[in-house]
mmCIF file of C-alpha atoms and ligand atoms in Angstrom:
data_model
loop_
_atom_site.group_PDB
_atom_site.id
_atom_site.type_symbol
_atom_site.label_atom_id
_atom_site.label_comp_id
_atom_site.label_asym_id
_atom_site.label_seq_id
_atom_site.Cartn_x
_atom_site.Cartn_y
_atom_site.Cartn_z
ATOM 1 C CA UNK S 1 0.000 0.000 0.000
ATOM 2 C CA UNK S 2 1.194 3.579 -1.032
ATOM 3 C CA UNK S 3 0.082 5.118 2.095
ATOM 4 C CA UNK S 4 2.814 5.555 5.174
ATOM 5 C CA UNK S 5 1.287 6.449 8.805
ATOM 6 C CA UNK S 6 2.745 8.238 11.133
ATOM 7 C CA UNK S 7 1.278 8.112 14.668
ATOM 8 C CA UNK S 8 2.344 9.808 17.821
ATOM 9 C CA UNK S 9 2.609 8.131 21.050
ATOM 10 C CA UNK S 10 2.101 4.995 19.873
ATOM 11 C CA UNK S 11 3.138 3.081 23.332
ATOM 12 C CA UNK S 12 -0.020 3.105 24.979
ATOM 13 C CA UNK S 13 -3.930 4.188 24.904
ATOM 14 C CA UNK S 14 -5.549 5.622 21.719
ATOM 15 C CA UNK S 15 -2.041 5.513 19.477
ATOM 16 C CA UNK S 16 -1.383 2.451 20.279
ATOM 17 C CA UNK S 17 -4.847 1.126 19.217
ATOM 18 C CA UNK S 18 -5.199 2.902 16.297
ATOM 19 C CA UNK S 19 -1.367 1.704 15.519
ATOM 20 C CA UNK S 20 -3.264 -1.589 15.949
ATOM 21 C CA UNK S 21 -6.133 -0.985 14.194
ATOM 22 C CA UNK S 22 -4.155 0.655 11.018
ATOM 23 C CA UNK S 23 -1.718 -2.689 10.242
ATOM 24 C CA UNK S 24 -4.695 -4.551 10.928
ATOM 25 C CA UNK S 25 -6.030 -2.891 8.049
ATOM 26 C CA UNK S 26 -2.648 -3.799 5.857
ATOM 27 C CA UNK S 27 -1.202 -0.062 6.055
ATOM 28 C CA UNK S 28 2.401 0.407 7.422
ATOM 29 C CA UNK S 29 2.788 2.174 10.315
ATOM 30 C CA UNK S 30 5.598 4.682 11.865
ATOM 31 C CA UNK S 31 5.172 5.306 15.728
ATOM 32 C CA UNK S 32 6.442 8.372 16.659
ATOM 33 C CA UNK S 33 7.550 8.694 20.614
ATOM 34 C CA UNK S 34 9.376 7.641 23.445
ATOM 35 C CA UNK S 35 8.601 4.292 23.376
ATOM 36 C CA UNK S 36 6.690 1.355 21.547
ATOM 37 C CA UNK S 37 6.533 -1.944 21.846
ATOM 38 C CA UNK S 38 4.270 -3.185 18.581
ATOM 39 C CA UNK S 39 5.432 -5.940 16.550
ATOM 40 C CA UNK S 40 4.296 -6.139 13.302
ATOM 41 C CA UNK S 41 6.705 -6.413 10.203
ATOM 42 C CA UNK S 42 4.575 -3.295 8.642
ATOM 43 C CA UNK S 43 5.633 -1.205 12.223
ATOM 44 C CA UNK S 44 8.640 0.528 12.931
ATOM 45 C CA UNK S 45 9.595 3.103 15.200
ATOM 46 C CA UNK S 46 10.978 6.879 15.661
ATOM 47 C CA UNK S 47 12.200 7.815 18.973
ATOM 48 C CA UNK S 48 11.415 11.005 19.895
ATOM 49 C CA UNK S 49 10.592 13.116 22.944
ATOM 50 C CA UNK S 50 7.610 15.641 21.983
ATOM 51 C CA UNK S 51 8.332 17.965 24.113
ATOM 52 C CA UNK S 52 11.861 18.817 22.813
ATOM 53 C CA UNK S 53 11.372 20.896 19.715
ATOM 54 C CA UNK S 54 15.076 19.520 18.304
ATOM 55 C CA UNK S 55 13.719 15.731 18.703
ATOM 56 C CA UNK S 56 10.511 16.875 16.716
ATOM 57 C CA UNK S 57 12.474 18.741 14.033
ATOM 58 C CA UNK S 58 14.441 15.454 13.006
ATOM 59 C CA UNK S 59 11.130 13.366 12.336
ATOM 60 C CA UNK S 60 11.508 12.320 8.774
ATOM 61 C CA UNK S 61 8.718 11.978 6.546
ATOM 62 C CA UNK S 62 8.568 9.208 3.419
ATOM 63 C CA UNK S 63 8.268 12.833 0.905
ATOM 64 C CA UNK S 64 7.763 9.980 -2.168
ATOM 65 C CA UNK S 65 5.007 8.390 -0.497
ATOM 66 C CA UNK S 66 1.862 8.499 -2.437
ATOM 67 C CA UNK S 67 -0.128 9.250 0.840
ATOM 68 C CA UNK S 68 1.008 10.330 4.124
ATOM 69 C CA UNK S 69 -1.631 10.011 7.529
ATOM 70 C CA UNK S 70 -0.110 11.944 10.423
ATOM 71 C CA UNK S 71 -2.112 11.032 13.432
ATOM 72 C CA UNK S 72 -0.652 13.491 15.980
ATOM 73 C CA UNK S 73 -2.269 11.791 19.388
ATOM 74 C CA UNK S 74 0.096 12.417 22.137
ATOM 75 C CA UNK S 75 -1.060 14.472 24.633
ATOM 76 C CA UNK S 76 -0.706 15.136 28.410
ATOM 77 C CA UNK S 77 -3.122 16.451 31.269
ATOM 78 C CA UNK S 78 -0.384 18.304 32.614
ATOM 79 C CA UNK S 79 -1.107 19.623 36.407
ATOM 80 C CA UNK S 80 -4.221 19.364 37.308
ATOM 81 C CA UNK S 81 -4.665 21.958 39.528
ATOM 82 C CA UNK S 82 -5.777 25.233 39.832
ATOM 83 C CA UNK S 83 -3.196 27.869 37.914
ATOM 84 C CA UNK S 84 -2.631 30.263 41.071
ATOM 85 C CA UNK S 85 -2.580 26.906 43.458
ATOM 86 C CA UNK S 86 0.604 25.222 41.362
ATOM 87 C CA UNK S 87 4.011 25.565 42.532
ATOM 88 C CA UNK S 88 5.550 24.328 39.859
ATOM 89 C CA UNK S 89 3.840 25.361 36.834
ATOM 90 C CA UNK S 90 3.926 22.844 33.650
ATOM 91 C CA UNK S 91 3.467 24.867 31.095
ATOM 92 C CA UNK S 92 5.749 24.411 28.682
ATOM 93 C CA UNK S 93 5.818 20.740 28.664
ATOM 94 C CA UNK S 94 2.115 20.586 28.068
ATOM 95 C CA UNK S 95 1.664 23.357 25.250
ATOM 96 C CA UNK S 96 5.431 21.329 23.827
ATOM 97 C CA UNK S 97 3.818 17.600 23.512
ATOM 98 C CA UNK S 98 0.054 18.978 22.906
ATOM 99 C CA UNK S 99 0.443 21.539 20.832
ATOM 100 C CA UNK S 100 4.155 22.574 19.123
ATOM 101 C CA UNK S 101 4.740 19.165 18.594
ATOM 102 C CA UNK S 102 1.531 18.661 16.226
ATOM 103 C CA UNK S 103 2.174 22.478 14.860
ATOM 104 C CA UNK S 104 5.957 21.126 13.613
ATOM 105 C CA UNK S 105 4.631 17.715 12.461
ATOM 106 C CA UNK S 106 2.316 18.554 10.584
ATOM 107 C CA UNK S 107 4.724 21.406 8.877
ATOM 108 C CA UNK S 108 7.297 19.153 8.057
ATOM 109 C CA UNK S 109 4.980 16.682 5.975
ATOM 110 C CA UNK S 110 2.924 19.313 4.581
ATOM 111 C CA UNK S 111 6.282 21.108 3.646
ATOM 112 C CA UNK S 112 7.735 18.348 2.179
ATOM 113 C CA UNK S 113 5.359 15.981 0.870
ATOM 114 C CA UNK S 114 4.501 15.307 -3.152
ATOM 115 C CA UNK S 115 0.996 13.588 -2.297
ATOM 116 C CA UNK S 116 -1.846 13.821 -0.929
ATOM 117 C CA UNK S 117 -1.802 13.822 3.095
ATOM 118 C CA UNK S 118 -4.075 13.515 6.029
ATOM 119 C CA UNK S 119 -3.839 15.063 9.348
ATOM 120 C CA UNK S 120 -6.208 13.754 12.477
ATOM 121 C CA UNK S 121 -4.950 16.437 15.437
ATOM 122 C CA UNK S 122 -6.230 14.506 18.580
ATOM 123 C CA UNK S 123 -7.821 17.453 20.350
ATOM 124 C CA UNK S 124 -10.615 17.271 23.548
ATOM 125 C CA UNK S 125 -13.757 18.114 24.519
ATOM 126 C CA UNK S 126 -11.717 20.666 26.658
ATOM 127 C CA UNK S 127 -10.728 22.954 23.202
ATOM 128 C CA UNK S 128 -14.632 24.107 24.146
ATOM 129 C CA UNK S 129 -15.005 24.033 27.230
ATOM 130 C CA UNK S 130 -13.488 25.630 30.127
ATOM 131 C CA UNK S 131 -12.574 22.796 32.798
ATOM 132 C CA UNK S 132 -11.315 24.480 35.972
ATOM 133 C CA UNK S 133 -7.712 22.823 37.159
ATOM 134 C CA UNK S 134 -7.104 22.165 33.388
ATOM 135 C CA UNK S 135 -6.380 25.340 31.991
ATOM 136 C CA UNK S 136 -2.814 24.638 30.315
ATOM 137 C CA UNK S 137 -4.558 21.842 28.912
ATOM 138 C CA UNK S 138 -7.499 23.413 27.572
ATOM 139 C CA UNK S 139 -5.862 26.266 26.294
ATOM 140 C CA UNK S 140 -3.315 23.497 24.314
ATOM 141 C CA UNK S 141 -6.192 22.005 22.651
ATOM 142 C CA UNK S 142 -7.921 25.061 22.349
ATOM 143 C CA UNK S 143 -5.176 26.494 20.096
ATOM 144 C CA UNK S 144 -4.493 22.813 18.468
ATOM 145 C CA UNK S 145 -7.999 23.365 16.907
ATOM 146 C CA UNK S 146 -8.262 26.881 15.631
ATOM 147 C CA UNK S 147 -3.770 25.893 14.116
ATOM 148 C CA UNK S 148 -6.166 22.890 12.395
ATOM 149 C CA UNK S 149 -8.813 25.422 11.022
ATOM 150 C CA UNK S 150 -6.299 27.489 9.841
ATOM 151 C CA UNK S 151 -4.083 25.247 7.769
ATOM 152 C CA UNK S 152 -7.307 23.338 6.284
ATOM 153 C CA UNK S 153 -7.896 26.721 4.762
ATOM 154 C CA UNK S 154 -4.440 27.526 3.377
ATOM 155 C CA UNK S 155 -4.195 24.281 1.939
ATOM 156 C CA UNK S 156 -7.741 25.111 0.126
ATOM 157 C CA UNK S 157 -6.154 28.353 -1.378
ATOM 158 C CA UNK S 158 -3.485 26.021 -2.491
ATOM 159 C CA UNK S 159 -5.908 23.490 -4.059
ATOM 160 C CA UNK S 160 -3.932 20.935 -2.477
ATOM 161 C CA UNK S 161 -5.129 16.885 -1.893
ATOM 162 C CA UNK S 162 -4.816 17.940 2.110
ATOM 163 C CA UNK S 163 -7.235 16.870 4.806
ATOM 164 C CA UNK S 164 -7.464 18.212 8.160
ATOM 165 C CA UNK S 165 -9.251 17.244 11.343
ATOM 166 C CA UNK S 166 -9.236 18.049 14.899
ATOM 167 C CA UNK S 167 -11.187 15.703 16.410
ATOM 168 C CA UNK S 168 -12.266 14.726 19.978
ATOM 169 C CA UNK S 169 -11.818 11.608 20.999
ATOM 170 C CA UNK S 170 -14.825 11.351 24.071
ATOM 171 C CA UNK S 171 -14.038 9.980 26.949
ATOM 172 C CA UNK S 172 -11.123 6.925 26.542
ATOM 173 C CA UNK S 173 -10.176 4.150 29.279
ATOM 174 C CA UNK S 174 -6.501 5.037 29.005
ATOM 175 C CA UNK S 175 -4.028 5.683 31.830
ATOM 176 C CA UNK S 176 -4.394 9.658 31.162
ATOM 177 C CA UNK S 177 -8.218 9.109 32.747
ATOM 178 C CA UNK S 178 -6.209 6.956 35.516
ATOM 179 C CA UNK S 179 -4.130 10.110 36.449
ATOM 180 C CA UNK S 180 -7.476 12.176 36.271
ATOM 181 C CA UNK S 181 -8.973 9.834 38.605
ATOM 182 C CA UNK S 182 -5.955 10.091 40.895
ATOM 183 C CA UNK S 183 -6.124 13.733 41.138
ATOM 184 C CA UNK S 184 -7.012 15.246 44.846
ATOM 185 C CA UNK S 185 -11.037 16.235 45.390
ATOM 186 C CA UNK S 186 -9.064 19.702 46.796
ATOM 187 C CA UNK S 187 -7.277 20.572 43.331
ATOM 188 C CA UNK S 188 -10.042 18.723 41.243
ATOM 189 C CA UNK S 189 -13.826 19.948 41.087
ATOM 190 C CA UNK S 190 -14.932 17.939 38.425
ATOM 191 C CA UNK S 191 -13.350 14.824 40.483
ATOM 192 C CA UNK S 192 -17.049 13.346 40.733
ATOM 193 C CA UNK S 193 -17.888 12.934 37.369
ATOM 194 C CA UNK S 194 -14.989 11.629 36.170
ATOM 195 C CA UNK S 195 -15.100 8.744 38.917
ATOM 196 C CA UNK S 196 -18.938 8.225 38.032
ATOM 197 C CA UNK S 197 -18.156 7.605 34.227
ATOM 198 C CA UNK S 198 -15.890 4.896 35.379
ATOM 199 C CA UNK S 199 -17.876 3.437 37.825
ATOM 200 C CA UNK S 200 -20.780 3.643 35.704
ATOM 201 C CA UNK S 201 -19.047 1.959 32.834
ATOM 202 C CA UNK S 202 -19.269 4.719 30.438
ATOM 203 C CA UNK S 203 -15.905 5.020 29.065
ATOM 204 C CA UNK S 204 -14.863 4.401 25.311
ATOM 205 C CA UNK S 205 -11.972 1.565 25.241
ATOM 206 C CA UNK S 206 -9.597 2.610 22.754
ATOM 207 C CA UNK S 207 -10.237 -0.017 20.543
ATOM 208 C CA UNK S 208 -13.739 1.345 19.708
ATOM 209 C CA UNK S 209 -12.075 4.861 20.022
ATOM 210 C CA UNK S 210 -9.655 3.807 16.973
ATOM 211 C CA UNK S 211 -11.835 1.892 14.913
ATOM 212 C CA UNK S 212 -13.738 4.955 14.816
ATOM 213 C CA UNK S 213 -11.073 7.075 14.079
ATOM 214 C CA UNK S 214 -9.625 5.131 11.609
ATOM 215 C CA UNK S 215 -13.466 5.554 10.055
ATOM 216 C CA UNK S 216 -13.060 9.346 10.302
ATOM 217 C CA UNK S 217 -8.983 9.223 8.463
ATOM 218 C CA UNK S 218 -10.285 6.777 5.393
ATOM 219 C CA UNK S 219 -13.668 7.305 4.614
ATOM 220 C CA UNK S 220 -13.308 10.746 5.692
ATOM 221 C CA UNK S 221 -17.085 10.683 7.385
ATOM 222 C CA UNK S 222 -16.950 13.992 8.508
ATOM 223 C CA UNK S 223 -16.388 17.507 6.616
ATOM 224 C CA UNK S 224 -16.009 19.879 9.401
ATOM 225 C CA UNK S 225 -12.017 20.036 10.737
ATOM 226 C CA UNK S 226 -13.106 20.911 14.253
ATOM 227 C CA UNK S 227 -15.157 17.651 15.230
ATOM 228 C CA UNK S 228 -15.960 14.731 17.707
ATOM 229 C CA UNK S 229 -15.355 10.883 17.381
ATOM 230 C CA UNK S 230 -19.206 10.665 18.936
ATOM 231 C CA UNK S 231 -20.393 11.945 15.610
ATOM 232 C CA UNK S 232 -19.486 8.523 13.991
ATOM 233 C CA UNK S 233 -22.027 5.909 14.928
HETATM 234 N N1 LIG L 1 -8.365 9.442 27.395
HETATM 235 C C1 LIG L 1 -9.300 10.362 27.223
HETATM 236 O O1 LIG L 1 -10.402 10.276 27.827
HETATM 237 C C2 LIG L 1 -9.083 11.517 26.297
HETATM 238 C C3 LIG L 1 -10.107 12.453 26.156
HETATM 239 C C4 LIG L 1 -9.939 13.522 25.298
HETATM 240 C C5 LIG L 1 -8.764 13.629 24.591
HETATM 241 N N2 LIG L 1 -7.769 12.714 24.733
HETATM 242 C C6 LIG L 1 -6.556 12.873 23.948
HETATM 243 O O2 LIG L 1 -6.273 11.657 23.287
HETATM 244 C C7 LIG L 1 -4.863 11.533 23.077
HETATM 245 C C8 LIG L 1 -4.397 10.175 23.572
HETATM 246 O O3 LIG L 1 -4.618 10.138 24.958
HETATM 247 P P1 LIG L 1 -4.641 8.778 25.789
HETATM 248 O O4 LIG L 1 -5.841 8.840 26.627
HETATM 249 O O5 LIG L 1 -4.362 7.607 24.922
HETATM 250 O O6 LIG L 1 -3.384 9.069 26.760
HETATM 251 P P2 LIG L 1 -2.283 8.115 27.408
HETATM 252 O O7 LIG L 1 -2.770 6.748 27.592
HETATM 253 O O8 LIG L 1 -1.797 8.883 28.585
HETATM 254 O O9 LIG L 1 -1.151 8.090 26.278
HETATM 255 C C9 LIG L 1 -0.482 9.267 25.946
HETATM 256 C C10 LIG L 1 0.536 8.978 24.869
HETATM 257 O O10 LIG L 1 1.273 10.202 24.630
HETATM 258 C C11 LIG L 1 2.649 9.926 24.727
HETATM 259 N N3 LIG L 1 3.433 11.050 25.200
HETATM 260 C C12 LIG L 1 3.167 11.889 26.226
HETATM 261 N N4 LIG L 1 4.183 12.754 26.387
HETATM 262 C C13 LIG L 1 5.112 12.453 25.431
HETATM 263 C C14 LIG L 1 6.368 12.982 25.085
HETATM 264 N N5 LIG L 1 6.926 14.010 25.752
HETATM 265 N N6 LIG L 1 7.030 12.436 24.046
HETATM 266 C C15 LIG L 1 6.511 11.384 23.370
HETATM 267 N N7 LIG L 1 5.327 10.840 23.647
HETATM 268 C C16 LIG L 1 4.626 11.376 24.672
HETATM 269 C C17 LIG L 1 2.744 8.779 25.745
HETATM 270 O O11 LIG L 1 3.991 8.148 25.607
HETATM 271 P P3 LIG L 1 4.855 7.629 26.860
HETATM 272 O O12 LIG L 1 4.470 6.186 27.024
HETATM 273 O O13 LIG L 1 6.274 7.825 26.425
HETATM 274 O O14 LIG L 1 4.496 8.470 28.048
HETATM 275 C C18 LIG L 1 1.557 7.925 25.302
HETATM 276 O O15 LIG L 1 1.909 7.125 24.210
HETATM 277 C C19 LIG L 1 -4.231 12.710 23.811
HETATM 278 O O16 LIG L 1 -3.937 13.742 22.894
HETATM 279 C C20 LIG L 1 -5.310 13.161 24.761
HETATM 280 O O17 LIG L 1 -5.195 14.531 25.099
HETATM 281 C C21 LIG L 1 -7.908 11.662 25.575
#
């Protein structure tokens, strides 16, 4: 198959699923991260920290391939605490792996590729929402969706074979919702409902979460760039 895919954060959760999911489907996948431990003779690996900008700039992309998919899914929740209650702000590292990190990815294969390419941004219900004791995190996704937006557009002036989403994921069993879970009911309001969706059973494993996403990426299902993985039956 013509078509390479990249994936970030392919050691655990949603990229490693959707890793999954993609050879599955006979595509060959590139995991992009710290670390990885897929097996597949269509799989192989670039290390790379995402929050160092000089370990994002050396990601290579196949330029010759007929399609790129950049799947740019690593995230972190960062503190979650209140901004004036954090003694050691993590600001950086959060707006680095969330945010910059997608914003050079998806640079360097636009910038250098001769086909047509696909971009799914992993953003979060929290781009539109204001969650108190996530604000570096909403703000990350926040801007991940309107940097999506914008480059859909260029790439329309262009008239280039580009497609971009941004697209919420809902509400995964991954470890990130283990470390929400974990946070303290004192730095945490929204604690309670995040406990009740587990106990309640209501969470999205991430294989559902990728087969869905992998929906979205090749059948393209939805138009908008800004959207949600709950839109896709
Ligand atoms: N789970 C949810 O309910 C939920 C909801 C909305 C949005 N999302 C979004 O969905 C995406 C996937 O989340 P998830 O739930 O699967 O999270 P997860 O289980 O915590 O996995 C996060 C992935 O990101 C990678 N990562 C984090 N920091 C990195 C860094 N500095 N360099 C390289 N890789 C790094 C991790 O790699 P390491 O193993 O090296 O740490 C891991 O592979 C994220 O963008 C998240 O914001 C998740």
């Amino acid at each position: 198959m013509a078509t390479k895919v990249y994936v970030t954060g392919a050691s655990r959760g949603l990229g490693k699923a959707v890793s999954e999911k993609f050879l599955q489907e006979g595509y060959t996948v590139i995991g992009i991260g710290r670390s990885s431990d897929i097996h597949h003779k269509n799989y192989t690996f670039q290390t790379c920290d995402l929050s160092l900008t000089s370990d994002v700039k050396n990601i290579q992309f196949d330029a010759e391939s007929e399609e790129i998919i950049l799947i740019n899914n690593a995230g972190q929740i960062g503190n979650i605490q209140r901004i004036s209650d954090q003694q050691t702000p993590d600001f950086e590292e959060v707006l680095r792996v969330n945010t910059l990190a997608p914003m050079y990815l998806s640079w360097s294969c636009l910038h250098h590729s001769t086909g047509a390419v696909k971009i799914a941004n992993i953003s979060s219900g929290a781009a539109t929402r204001a969650i108190p004791c996530w604000a570096a995190y909403c703000a990350s996704k926040a801007a991940l969706d309107r940097f999506s937006e914008t480059l859909q557009l260029e790439e329309k002036e262009k008239g280039k074979d580009v497609r971009i989403w941004s697209v919420a994921p809902g509400v995964i069993d991954t470890a990130m919702q283990e470390k929400i879970r974990a946070a303290s009911p004192a730095h945490f309001s929204s604690l309670d409902t995040f406990l009740d969706l587990k106990k309640n059973d209501e969470l999205t494993s991430p294989q559902v979460a990728a087969d869905k996403l992998f929906r979205l990426i090749v059948h393209a299902e939805i138009n908008r760039v800004v959207c949600s993985l709950r839109e896709i039956e």
